[in-house]
Amino acid sequence: MKAIEVRDLVKVYGHEVRALDGVSLDVEGSTVHALLGPNGAGKTTLIRVITTQLKPNSGYARVFGYDVTKESSEVRSLIGYVPQEVSLWSDLSGYENMLMYSKIYGIPREIRRRRIEELLDFIGLSEASGRLVRTYSGGMIRRLEIAIALMRNPRLLILDEPTIGLDPGARSLVWDKISEFRRENGVTVFFATHYMDEADKYADYVTLLNQGRVVSHGTPNELKRHVEGNKVLITLKNNTDSSRLSEVLSSVPGVAISSFDNNCLELVISDVPTRLPAILEKIFVSGYSVSEVKIREATLDEVFIKLTGRRISDESGRMKEVVSVRKMIRRGG
Amino acid sequence: MRSIRLEPLFSMAEMELRRLRHDPFEIITRAVQPILWVAVFGSVMAKIRAFPSVGDYVSFITPGVILQSSTFISLAYGIALIFERESGILKKLLTSPIPRSYVVVGRALAGSVRASTQYVIVLASAAVLGAKIISNPLNLITGYLVLVLACMGFTGLSILIASLLRTRERFMGIIGAITMPLFFASNALYPIEVMPDVIKYVSLANPLTYTVSALRKLLVSNSYDILQETLILTCFTVLAIGAAVKNLRRIIE
Ligand SMILES: Nc1ncnc2c1ncn2[C@@H]1O[C@H](COP(=O)(O)OP(=O)(O)O)[C@@H](O)[C@H]1O
Ligand SMILES: [Mg+2]
């Protein structure tokens, strides 16, 4: 059964801001589905419609078959939700926050205390639970919020930018906990993010959203097929006569030289595992030596740029070194 | 079944009490002003016998002064919802299984619990300063319940204003503009008979007047003739909270 079904959804704020401009998407049950897009794409708006906070202008959204506007209380009973902004009372302790939400959520008195303690232990906040939330780090806050969302044993967990502003260590800890809970409970996870690496790494399916429209969707690997070939950076040992090498390499099929300055050669290769050895062979045979090879996998960011002409975020695009063979391929040196 | 459904309401009041326990600063600072009203204004006016019809003036203004600080706290409570709107709390509450009305009624109760702490502080200080307060526990408890009812109405009004204005600046502006006039256009400091006609009418439409009147009967005159006041206050509270529930949607758009 589909966990979420969205069709032709339009949401206009006031009279002019068209935050959602005909969005359709499906989230299959028991999958992890990412909604990836830059700031202002409409991710939060879509999540707020799905979580019954906002009424759409047209189109519909269903959660496990229940319409979010007509059957909103059924929808609310099935979801756990962590909003983009902090949703804790900072002047209460971590434990008190859980206690208050457990009462608001109507967790039966008999199991309340045990459930809270189990969850605090699960997310590693048992020791800090007596401290005021004001003193928590960003990662602790996010983990506590996720624990609160899990308290009701939701069938669908909806997370709006679950790791926004966290450092890499805290981000992976948050995801470890989400993954661990999923392994045990098989909950469906739908999350919004503008970190493309996070969507790539943790999601089974990704929907790319830009300016209120779905740009593309599929598994991360399917999406990456939009970008032809991977980038390969080859650093040569000595200063080289670029024109001669260019000539040599242009005879190899499936290779394009995207730049060549000083001794740094950037190639786009469509099938790295079979073609790269042949290229290196050519380089060696022609009498050059290589000091470093870097292979960069296509990123969802590149897919996004290719499809929309914009970047997802400024922090991405970092060189991802899948293979760094430093000073290993050396011939004649 | 019933108790399960009501628990979320009371838990919001509980949350407020827990917050107060962690940080009682506001309650104490808010009590300074009313204590000064009783101590300075009350004693001076009593000495010059400004309103001979009211008997002991310090006792007369004690209920008015309780209302002064508790309505201020109630009316300012809506700012909490504006903060929660900017944070994610309101979003989370509105996606939880409890009905929307619970969010407003629960928070109105929470605001009222916070505001009514003034009852104890001001009454105790007034008694020390020589006010003659009826000490029958039944009167004291009834008075407290009337105050809670009225403060729920004022908190509801504050939530309504917060939902309509939605930004801190506008909210603070309006609340600042209405609280003092509300206090002066009531019977909190002087009997209605001495007011000019226009203010007399305003004060008769002012829920504060009925709250003060009920407390005065219970705490100063030892009278239980408060049916009319209670009915009017109940109407006010139901209307204010009803309007706030109806408009809550606006705060989250
Ligand atoms: N409450 C609101 N009122 C008016 N405009 C809004 C509101 N919330 C979001 N927007 C606008 O709608 C668009 C989409 O915003 P949002 O859904 O928050 O995007 P994202 O979560 O992808 O960053 C943006 O242009 C934003 O400025
Ligand atoms: Mg957002």
Coordinates of C-alpha atoms and ligand atoms in Angstrom, one line a residue:
Chain A
M1 CA 0.0 0.0 0.0
K2 CA 1.2 3.5 -0.7
A3 CA 2.2 5.4 2.4
I4 CA 1.8 8.7 0.7
E5 CA 0.0 9.6 -2.5
V6 CA 0.1 13.2 -3.8
R7 CA -1.6 14.3 -6.9
D8 CA -1.5 17.7 -8.7
L9 CA -1.1 19.5 -5.4
V10 CA -1.2 23.3 -5.5
K11 CA -0.6 25.5 -2.5
V12 CA -0.5 29.3 -2.9
Y13 CA 0.3 31.5 0.1
G14 CA -1.6 34.8 0.1
H15 CA -2.2 35.6 -3.5
E16 CA 1.2 35.3 -5.2
V17 CA 3.6 32.8 -3.6
R18 CA 3.0 29.6 -5.5
A19 CA 4.9 27.3 -3.2
L20 CA 3.5 24.1 -4.7
D21 CA 2.7 24.2 -8.4
G22 CA 1.2 20.8 -9.3
V23 CA 3.2 18.3 -7.3
S24 CA 2.5 14.5 -7.7
L25 CA 4.5 11.8 -5.9
D26 CA 4.1 8.4 -4.4
V27 CA 5.9 7.0 -1.4
E28 CA 5.7 3.2 -1.2
G29 CA 5.2 1.6 2.2
S30 CA 8.3 0.6 4.2
T31 CA 10.7 2.6 2.1
V32 CA 12.9 5.6 2.8
H33 CA 11.9 8.4 0.5
A34 CA 13.8 11.7 0.3
L35 CA 12.4 15.0 -0.9
L36 CA 15.5 16.8 -2.2
G37 CA 15.6 20.5 -3.3
P38 CA 17.2 23.9 -2.5
N39 CA 15.8 26.3 0.0
G40 CA 12.4 27.7 -1.1
A41 CA 11.7 24.7 -3.3
G42 CA 8.5 24.0 -1.4
K43 CA 9.6 21.0 0.7
T44 CA 8.3 22.3 4.0
T45 CA 5.0 23.3 2.4
L46 CA 4.5 19.9 1.0
I47 CA 5.2 18.3 4.3
R48 CA 2.9 20.7 6.1
V49 CA 0.1 19.7 3.7
I50 CA 0.7 16.0 4.2
T51 CA 0.8 16.5 8.0
T52 CA -2.7 18.2 7.9
Q53 CA -1.4 21.6 8.9
L54 CA -2.3 23.4 5.6
K55 CA -5.1 23.0 3.2
P56 CA -4.1 22.8 -0.4
N57 CA -5.7 25.0 -3.0
S58 CA -6.2 22.1 -5.3
G59 CA -5.1 18.5 -5.8
Y60 CA -5.1 16.0 -3.0
A61 CA -2.8 14.1 -0.7
R62 CA -3.5 10.8 1.0
V63 CA -1.7 9.0 3.8
F64 CA -2.3 5.2 3.8
G65 CA -5.4 5.9 1.8
Y66 CA -6.8 8.7 4.1
D67 CA -7.3 12.1 2.7
V68 CA -5.3 14.7 4.6
T69 CA -8.1 17.3 4.5
K70 CA -11.2 15.2 4.9
E71 CA -9.8 12.5 7.2
S72 CA -7.2 14.5 9.0
S73 CA -7.6 12.9 12.4
E74 CA -7.0 9.4 10.9
V75 CA -3.9 10.8 9.2
R76 CA -2.6 12.4 12.4
S77 CA -3.0 9.1 14.3
L78 CA -0.6 7.3 11.8
I79 CA 2.2 9.8 11.5
G80 CA 5.2 10.8 13.6
Y81 CA 6.5 14.2 12.6
V82 CA 9.6 16.3 13.3
P83 CA 9.2 19.9 12.0
Q84 CA 12.1 21.8 10.5
E85 CA 12.3 24.2 13.5
V86 CA 13.0 23.0 17.0
S87 CA 9.8 21.7 18.6
L88 CA 10.8 21.3 22.3
W89 CA 10.2 23.5 25.3
S90 CA 13.7 24.7 26.0
D91 CA 12.8 25.7 29.6
L92 CA 11.9 22.1 30.5
S93 CA 14.2 19.1 30.9
G94 CA 14.5 16.5 28.2
Y95 CA 12.5 14.0 30.3
E96 CA 9.8 16.6 31.0
N97 CA 9.4 17.3 27.3
M98 CA 8.9 13.6 26.6
L99 CA 6.5 13.3 29.5
M100 CA 4.4 16.3 28.3
Y101 CA 4.2 15.0 24.8
S102 CA 3.4 11.5 26.0
K103 CA 0.4 13.0 27.8
I104 CA -0.6 15.1 24.9
Y105 CA -0.4 12.0 22.6
G106 CA -2.4 10.0 25.1
I107 CA 0.2 7.3 25.7
P108 CA -1.5 5.1 28.5
R109 CA -0.3 5.9 32.0
E110 CA 0.8 2.3 32.7
I111 CA 3.4 2.2 29.9
R112 CA 4.4 5.8 29.7
R113 CA 7.4 5.8 32.0
R114 CA 8.8 2.6 30.5
R115 CA 8.3 3.8 27.0
I116 CA 10.1 7.1 27.7
E117 CA 13.0 5.4 29.4
E118 CA 13.4 2.9 26.6
L119 CA 13.4 5.6 24.0
L120 CA 15.8 7.9 26.0
D121 CA 18.1 4.9 26.2
F122 CA 17.7 4.1 22.5
I123 CA 18.7 7.6 21.4
G124 CA 21.5 7.8 24.1
L125 CA 20.0 10.6 26.1
S126 CA 19.3 8.8 29.4
E127 CA 22.0 10.7 31.2
A128 CA 21.2 14.1 29.9
S129 CA 17.4 13.7 30.4
G130 CA 17.3 15.7 33.6
R131 CA 19.0 18.7 32.1
L132 CA 17.1 21.7 30.6
V133 CA 16.8 21.3 26.8
R134 CA 18.3 24.8 26.6
T135 CA 21.7 23.3 27.4
Y136 CA 21.4 20.6 24.7
S137 CA 23.5 20.5 21.5
G138 CA 21.7 20.6 18.1
G139 CA 22.2 16.9 17.6
M140 CA 20.8 16.1 21.0
I141 CA 17.8 18.2 20.3
R142 CA 17.1 16.4 17.0
R143 CA 17.5 13.0 18.6
L144 CA 15.1 13.9 21.3
E145 CA 12.6 15.1 18.8
I146 CA 12.9 11.9 16.8
A147 CA 12.4 9.9 20.0
I148 CA 9.2 11.9 20.7
A149 CA 8.0 11.3 17.2
L150 CA 8.6 7.6 17.7
M151 CA 6.8 7.5 21.0
R152 CA 3.5 6.8 19.2
N153 CA 4.8 4.0 17.1
P154 CA 3.9 5.7 13.9
R155 CA 3.6 3.9 10.6
L156 CA 5.0 6.9 8.8
L157 CA 7.8 9.0 10.1
I158 CA 7.9 12.5 8.4
L159 CA 11.1 14.5 9.0
D160 CA 11.6 18.0 7.8
E161 CA 15.4 18.6 7.4
P162 CA 16.3 16.2 10.2
T163 CA 20.0 17.2 10.3
I164 CA 19.9 20.8 9.2
G165 CA 22.8 22.7 10.8
L166 CA 24.4 19.7 12.4
D167 CA 28.0 18.8 12.2
P168 CA 28.9 15.6 10.3
G169 CA 29.3 13.5 13.4
A170 CA 25.9 14.5 14.8
R171 CA 24.3 14.0 11.4
S172 CA 25.5 10.4 11.1
L173 CA 24.4 9.7 14.7
V174 CA 20.9 10.9 13.9
W175 CA 20.8 8.7 10.8
D176 CA 22.1 5.7 12.7
K177 CA 19.2 6.0 15.1
I178 CA 16.7 6.4 12.3
S179 CA 18.1 3.4 10.5
E180 CA 18.2 1.3 13.6
F181 CA 14.6 2.0 14.4
R182 CA 13.6 1.2 10.9
R183 CA 15.3 -2.2 10.9
E184 CA 13.3 -3.1 14.0
N185 CA 10.0 -1.6 13.1
G186 CA 9.8 -1.3 9.4
V187 CA 8.4 2.2 9.5
T188 CA 8.1 4.3 6.3
V189 CA 10.3 7.3 6.4
F190 CA 9.7 10.5 4.3
F191 CA 12.2 13.2 4.8
A192 CA 13.0 16.6 3.3
T193 CA 16.6 17.7 2.9
H194 CA 18.8 20.0 0.9
Y195 CA 21.9 17.8 1.6
M196 CA 22.3 15.8 -1.5
D197 CA 24.7 13.4 0.1
E198 CA 22.2 12.5 2.7
A199 CA 19.5 11.7 0.1
D200 CA 22.0 9.7 -1.8
K201 CA 23.2 7.7 1.2
Y202 CA 20.0 7.0 3.1
A203 CA 17.1 7.1 0.7
D204 CA 15.7 4.3 -1.4
Y205 CA 13.9 6.8 -3.6
V206 CA 14.5 10.5 -4.2
T207 CA 12.1 13.1 -5.5
L208 CA 13.8 16.2 -6.8
L209 CA 11.8 19.4 -6.1
N210 CA 12.5 22.8 -7.6
Q211 CA 10.3 25.9 -7.4
G212 CA 7.2 23.9 -6.4
R213 CA 7.5 21.3 -9.1
V214 CA 8.9 17.8 -9.2
V215 CA 11.9 17.8 -11.5
S216 CA 12.6 14.1 -11.5
H217 CA 12.4 11.0 -9.2
G218 CA 13.8 7.6 -8.9
T219 CA 16.5 5.7 -7.0
P220 CA 19.7 7.7 -6.5
N221 CA 21.4 5.5 -9.2
E222 CA 18.6 6.0 -11.6
L223 CA 18.8 9.7 -11.1
K224 CA 22.5 9.8 -11.6
R225 CA 22.1 8.3 -15.1
H226 CA 20.9 11.7 -16.1
V227 CA 24.5 12.8 -15.9
E228 CA 26.6 11.1 -18.5
G229 CA 29.9 9.6 -17.2
N230 CA 32.0 10.3 -14.2
K231 CA 34.7 12.8 -13.7
V232 CA 38.3 11.6 -13.5
L233 CA 41.1 13.9 -12.4
I234 CA 44.6 12.8 -13.4
T235 CA 47.6 14.7 -12.1
L236 CA 50.8 14.2 -14.2
K237 CA 54.2 14.2 -12.7
N238 CA 56.0 16.6 -14.9
N239 CA 54.9 19.6 -16.8
T240 CA 53.6 18.3 -20.0
D241 CA 52.9 19.4 -23.5
S242 CA 49.2 19.3 -23.4
S243 CA 48.5 19.4 -27.0
R244 CA 50.3 16.1 -27.8
L245 CA 48.6 14.2 -24.9
S246 CA 45.2 15.6 -25.9
E247 CA 45.7 14.3 -29.3
V248 CA 46.6 10.8 -28.0
L249 CA 43.6 10.7 -25.6
S250 CA 41.1 12.0 -28.1
S251 CA 41.5 8.7 -30.0
V252 CA 40.1 6.7 -27.1
P253 CA 36.3 6.2 -27.4
G254 CA 34.0 7.3 -24.6
V255 CA 36.4 9.9 -23.2
A256 CA 36.1 13.6 -23.3
I257 CA 38.7 16.1 -22.0
S258 CA 36.9 18.7 -20.0
S259 CA 40.0 20.7 -19.0
F260 CA 43.7 20.4 -19.0
D261 CA 45.8 23.0 -17.3
N262 CA 49.4 22.7 -16.1
N263 CA 49.7 19.1 -15.4
C264 CA 46.1 18.5 -14.2
L265 CA 43.9 16.7 -16.6
E266 CA 40.1 16.4 -16.1
L267 CA 38.3 13.8 -18.1
V268 CA 34.7 12.7 -18.4
I269 CA 34.5 8.9 -18.8
S270 CA 31.3 7.0 -19.4
D271 CA 32.5 3.6 -18.1
V272 CA 35.2 4.1 -15.6
P273 CA 36.0 0.4 -14.6
T274 CA 36.8 -0.7 -18.2
R275 CA 38.0 2.5 -19.8
L276 CA 40.3 4.0 -17.1
P277 CA 42.9 1.2 -17.4
A278 CA 43.1 1.7 -21.2
I279 CA 43.6 5.4 -20.7
L280 CA 46.3 5.0 -18.2
E281 CA 48.0 2.6 -20.5
K282 CA 47.9 5.1 -23.3
I283 CA 49.4 7.8 -21.0
F284 CA 52.2 5.5 -19.9
V285 CA 53.0 4.3 -23.4
S286 CA 53.3 7.9 -24.5
G287 CA 56.0 8.4 -21.9
Y288 CA 54.2 10.3 -19.2
S289 CA 54.0 9.4 -15.5
V290 CA 51.0 9.9 -13.3
S291 CA 51.3 11.0 -9.7
E292 CA 47.6 10.9 -8.7
V293 CA 44.2 9.7 -9.9
K294 CA 40.9 10.8 -8.5
I295 CA 37.6 9.4 -9.6
R296 CA 34.5 11.4 -8.8
E297 CA 31.1 9.8 -8.9
A298 CA 28.3 11.7 -10.3
T299 CA 26.4 13.4 -7.5
L300 CA 22.7 14.2 -7.2
D301 CA 23.8 17.8 -7.1
E302 CA 25.1 17.4 -10.7
V303 CA 21.8 15.8 -11.7
F304 CA 20.0 18.7 -10.2
I305 CA 22.2 21.2 -12.0
K306 CA 21.8 19.4 -15.2
L307 CA 18.0 19.3 -14.9
T308 CA 17.4 22.8 -13.5
G309 CA 20.5 24.8 -14.0
R310 CA 20.7 25.5 -10.3
R311 CA 22.6 24.0 -7.4
I312 CA 20.9 22.3 -4.5
S313 CA 23.1 23.8 -1.8
D314 CA 26.4 25.7 -1.5
E315 CA 27.9 23.2 0.9
S316 CA 27.8 20.4 -1.7
G317 CA 30.0 19.7 -4.7
R318 CA 32.9 18.8 -2.5
M319 CA 35.3 16.4 -4.2
K320 CA 34.2 12.9 -3.3
E321 CA 37.2 10.8 -3.5
V322 CA 36.2 7.3 -4.3
V323 CA 39.6 6.2 -5.3
S324 CA 42.7 8.2 -4.5
V325 CA 45.7 6.3 -5.7
R326 CA 48.4 8.6 -4.5
K327 CA 51.9 8.0 -5.7
M328 CA 51.0 4.5 -6.5
I329 CA 50.8 4.5 -10.2
R330 CA 54.2 5.5 -11.0
R331 CA 56.1 4.5 -14.0
G332 CA 59.7 5.3 -14.5
G333 CA 59.9 7.1 -11.2
Chain B
M1 CA -12.5 7.0 28.9
R2 CA -13.3 10.6 29.8
S3 CA -10.2 11.0 32.0
I4 CA -8.1 9.8 29.1
R5 CA -9.5 12.4 26.8
L6 CA -9.1 15.2 29.3
E7 CA -5.5 14.5 30.2
P8 CA -4.0 16.4 27.3
L9 CA -5.8 19.5 28.5
F10 CA -4.4 19.3 32.0
S11 CA -1.0 18.3 30.8
M12 CA -0.7 21.8 29.2
A13 CA -1.4 23.4 32.6
E14 CA 1.1 20.9 34.1
M15 CA 3.7 22.0 31.6
E16 CA 3.1 25.6 32.7
L17 CA 3.6 24.7 36.3
R18 CA 6.8 22.9 35.5
R19 CA 8.1 25.9 33.6
L20 CA 7.3 28.1 36.6
R21 CA 9.2 25.8 38.9
H22 CA 12.3 26.0 36.7
D23 CA 11.9 29.8 36.3
P24 CA 9.7 31.6 38.8
F25 CA 11.3 35.0 37.9
E26 CA 8.3 36.4 36.0
I27 CA 5.9 35.6 38.8
I28 CA 8.0 37.3 41.4
T29 CA 8.7 40.4 39.3
R30 CA 5.1 40.7 38.2
A31 CA 4.1 40.8 41.9
V32 CA 6.2 43.8 42.7
Q33 CA 4.0 46.3 41.0
P34 CA 0.7 45.2 42.6
I35 CA 2.3 45.1 46.0
L36 CA 3.4 48.7 45.5
W37 CA -0.1 49.6 44.4
V38 CA -1.5 48.2 47.7
A39 CA 1.3 49.6 49.8
V40 CA 1.7 53.1 48.4
F41 CA -1.4 54.0 46.4
G42 CA -3.7 52.1 48.8
S43 CA -2.3 53.6 52.0
V44 CA -2.3 57.1 50.6
M45 CA -5.8 57.0 49.3
A46 CA -6.9 55.4 52.5
K47 CA -5.4 58.2 54.5
I48 CA -7.0 61.0 52.5
R49 CA -10.3 59.1 52.5
A50 CA -10.8 59.6 48.8
F51 CA -13.7 57.3 48.5
P52 CA -15.6 57.2 51.8
S53 CA -18.3 54.9 50.4
V54 CA -15.9 51.9 50.0
G55 CA -14.9 51.4 53.6
D56 CA -11.3 50.3 54.2
Y57 CA -9.6 51.3 51.0
V58 CA -6.6 48.9 51.2
S59 CA -9.1 46.0 51.4
F60 CA -11.1 47.5 48.7
I61 CA -8.3 47.6 46.1
T62 CA -6.8 44.3 47.0
P63 CA -9.0 42.3 44.5
G64 CA -8.5 45.0 41.9
V65 CA -4.8 44.8 42.2
I66 CA -4.8 40.9 42.0
L67 CA -6.6 41.4 38.7
Q68 CA -4.2 44.0 37.6
S69 CA -1.2 41.6 37.6
S70 CA -3.1 38.5 36.6
T71 CA -4.8 40.0 33.6
F72 CA -1.5 41.4 32.5
I73 CA 0.0 38.0 32.6
S74 CA -3.0 36.4 30.9
L75 CA -3.1 39.0 28.1
A76 CA 0.7 38.7 27.5
Y77 CA 0.4 34.9 27.3
G78 CA -0.3 34.9 23.6
I79 CA 3.3 35.8 22.9
A80 CA 4.2 32.3 23.9
L81 CA 2.1 31.0 20.9
I82 CA 3.9 33.4 18.6
F83 CA 7.2 32.0 19.8
E84 CA 5.9 28.5 19.4
R85 CA 4.7 29.4 15.9
E86 CA 8.2 30.5 15.0
S87 CA 9.5 27.3 16.7
G88 CA 8.1 24.0 15.7
I89 CA 6.0 23.4 18.8
L90 CA 2.7 24.6 17.5
K91 CA 3.2 22.6 14.3
K92 CA 3.8 19.5 16.3
L93 CA 0.8 20.1 18.6
L94 CA -1.4 20.6 15.5
T95 CA -0.3 17.4 14.0
S96 CA -0.9 15.4 17.2
P97 CA -4.1 13.4 17.5
I98 CA -5.7 15.9 20.0
P99 CA -8.4 18.2 18.6
R100 CA -7.4 21.7 17.7
S101 CA -9.7 23.2 20.4
Y102 CA -7.6 21.3 23.0
V103 CA -4.6 23.3 22.0
V104 CA -6.4 26.6 22.7
V105 CA -8.4 25.5 25.8
G106 CA -5.3 23.7 27.2
R107 CA -3.2 26.8 26.7
A108 CA -5.8 29.1 28.1
L109 CA -5.9 26.9 31.2
A110 CA -2.1 27.0 31.2
G111 CA -2.0 30.8 30.9
S112 CA -4.6 31.1 33.6
V113 CA -2.6 28.8 36.0
R114 CA 0.4 31.0 35.5
A115 CA -1.6 34.2 35.9
S116 CA -3.5 33.1 39.0
T117 CA -0.3 32.6 41.0
Q118 CA -0.7 36.3 41.6
Y119 CA -3.7 35.6 43.8
V120 CA -1.7 34.0 46.5
I121 CA 1.2 36.5 46.3
V122 CA -0.9 39.6 46.3
L123 CA -3.4 38.3 49.0
A124 CA -0.6 37.4 51.3
S125 CA 1.2 40.7 50.9
A126 CA -2.1 42.7 51.3
A127 CA -2.9 40.8 54.5
V128 CA 0.6 41.8 55.8
L129 CA -0.1 45.4 54.8
G130 CA -3.3 45.4 56.9
A131 CA -6.0 44.5 54.4
K132 CA -8.9 42.8 56.1
I133 CA -9.4 39.7 53.9
I134 CA -12.0 37.1 54.8
S135 CA -10.0 34.0 55.8
N136 CA -12.7 31.3 55.3
P137 CA -11.1 28.7 53.0
L138 CA -14.3 28.3 51.1
N139 CA -14.3 32.0 50.1
L140 CA -10.6 31.9 49.2
I141 CA -11.0 28.8 47.0
T142 CA -14.1 30.1 45.3
G143 CA -12.3 33.3 44.7
Y144 CA -9.5 31.5 43.1
L145 CA -11.8 29.5 40.8
V146 CA -13.5 32.7 39.7
L147 CA -10.1 34.2 38.9
V148 CA -9.0 31.1 37.0
L149 CA -12.2 31.3 34.9
A150 CA -11.7 35.0 34.1
C151 CA -8.0 34.5 33.3
M152 CA -8.8 31.7 30.9
G153 CA -11.0 34.2 29.1
F154 CA -8.2 36.8 29.0
T155 CA -5.7 34.2 27.9
G156 CA -8.1 33.1 25.2
L157 CA -8.4 36.8 24.1
S158 CA -4.6 37.0 24.0
I159 CA -4.4 33.8 21.9
L160 CA -7.0 35.3 19.5
I161 CA -5.0 38.5 19.2
A162 CA -1.8 36.5 18.6
S163 CA -3.5 34.5 15.9
L164 CA -4.7 37.6 14.1
L165 CA -1.5 39.6 14.4
R166 CA 1.1 36.9 14.2
T167 CA 4.2 38.9 14.9
R168 CA 5.8 39.8 18.2
E169 CA 6.0 43.5 17.5
R170 CA 2.3 44.0 16.5
F171 CA 1.2 41.8 19.4
M172 CA 3.2 43.6 22.0
G173 CA 2.0 46.9 20.6
I174 CA -1.7 46.0 20.9
I175 CA -1.4 44.4 24.3
G176 CA 0.5 47.4 25.6
A177 CA -2.2 49.6 24.3
I178 CA -5.2 47.7 25.8
T179 CA -4.0 46.5 29.2
M180 CA -3.7 49.8 31.1
P181 CA -7.0 51.2 29.8
L182 CA -8.7 47.9 30.6
F183 CA -7.5 48.3 34.2
F184 CA -8.4 51.9 34.6
A185 CA -11.8 51.6 33.0
S186 CA -12.9 49.1 35.6
N187 CA -13.9 49.1 39.2
A188 CA -10.4 47.9 40.3
L189 CA -9.3 51.1 41.9
Y190 CA -12.5 53.1 42.5
P191 CA -16.2 52.4 42.7
I192 CA -18.2 52.7 39.5
E193 CA -20.5 55.4 40.9
V194 CA -17.7 58.0 40.9
M195 CA -16.8 57.5 37.2
P196 CA -17.8 59.8 34.4
D197 CA -20.7 58.4 32.4
V198 CA -18.6 57.3 29.3
I199 CA -16.1 55.4 31.5
K200 CA -19.0 53.9 33.5
Y201 CA -20.4 52.3 30.3
V202 CA -17.0 51.1 29.3
S203 CA -16.4 49.5 32.7
L204 CA -19.8 47.8 32.6
A205 CA -18.7 46.1 29.3
N206 CA -15.3 45.2 30.9
P207 CA -15.0 41.6 32.1
L208 CA -12.4 42.8 34.6
T209 CA -15.2 44.7 36.4
Y210 CA -17.2 41.5 37.0
T211 CA -14.1 39.6 38.2
V212 CA -13.2 42.3 40.6
S213 CA -16.7 42.6 41.8
A214 CA -17.0 38.8 42.5
L215 CA -13.7 38.7 44.3
R216 CA -14.6 41.8 46.4
K217 CA -17.8 40.1 47.5
L218 CA -16.1 36.9 48.4
L219 CA -13.0 38.3 50.0
V220 CA -14.0 41.6 51.5
S221 CA -17.8 41.5 52.1
N222 CA -18.1 37.7 52.8
S223 CA -21.0 37.5 50.3
Y224 CA -21.8 34.7 47.9
D225 CA -24.0 36.9 45.7
I226 CA -21.8 36.2 42.6
L227 CA -24.2 34.4 40.3
Q228 CA -24.5 37.3 37.8
E229 CA -20.7 37.9 37.7
T230 CA -20.0 34.2 37.2
L231 CA -22.5 33.9 34.3
I232 CA -21.1 37.0 32.6
L233 CA -17.5 35.8 33.0
T234 CA -18.5 32.3 31.7
C235 CA -20.0 33.9 28.6
F236 CA -16.9 36.0 28.1
T237 CA -14.5 33.1 28.5
V238 CA -16.5 30.8 26.2
L239 CA -16.7 33.5 23.6
A240 CA -13.0 34.4 23.8
I241 CA -11.9 30.8 23.6
G242 CA -14.4 30.0 20.9
A243 CA -13.1 32.9 18.8
A244 CA -9.5 31.8 19.5
V245 CA -10.2 28.2 18.4
K246 CA -11.9 29.5 15.2
N247 CA -9.0 31.7 14.3
L248 CA -6.1 29.4 15.4
R249 CA -5.7 28.3 11.8
R250 CA -4.4 31.8 10.9
I251 CA -1.5 31.6 13.2
I252 CA 0.0 28.6 11.3
E253 CA -0.7 29.7 7.7
Ligands
LIG1 N1 3.9 30.9 5.8 C1 4.3 31.3 4.6 N2 3.7 32.4 4.0 C2 4.1 32.9 2.8 N3 5.0 32.3 2.1 C3 5.6 31.2 2.5 C4 5.3 30.6 3.8 N4 6.0 29.5 4.0 C5 6.8 29.4 2.9 N5 6.6 30.4 2.0 C6 7.2 30.6 0.7 O1 6.9 29.4 -0.1 C7 8.0 29.0 -0.8 C8 8.4 27.5 -0.4 O2 8.8 27.5 0.9 P1 9.2 26.2 1.8 O3 8.0 25.3 1.6 O4 9.5 26.6 3.1 O5 10.4 25.7 1.0 P2 11.6 24.7 1.5 O6 11.1 24.0 2.7 O7 11.9 23.8 0.4 O8 12.8 25.6 1.8 C9 9.1 30.0 -0.5 O9 9.1 30.9 -1.6 C10 8.7 30.6 0.8 O10 9.2 31.9 0.9
MG2 MG 12.0 23.8 4.6

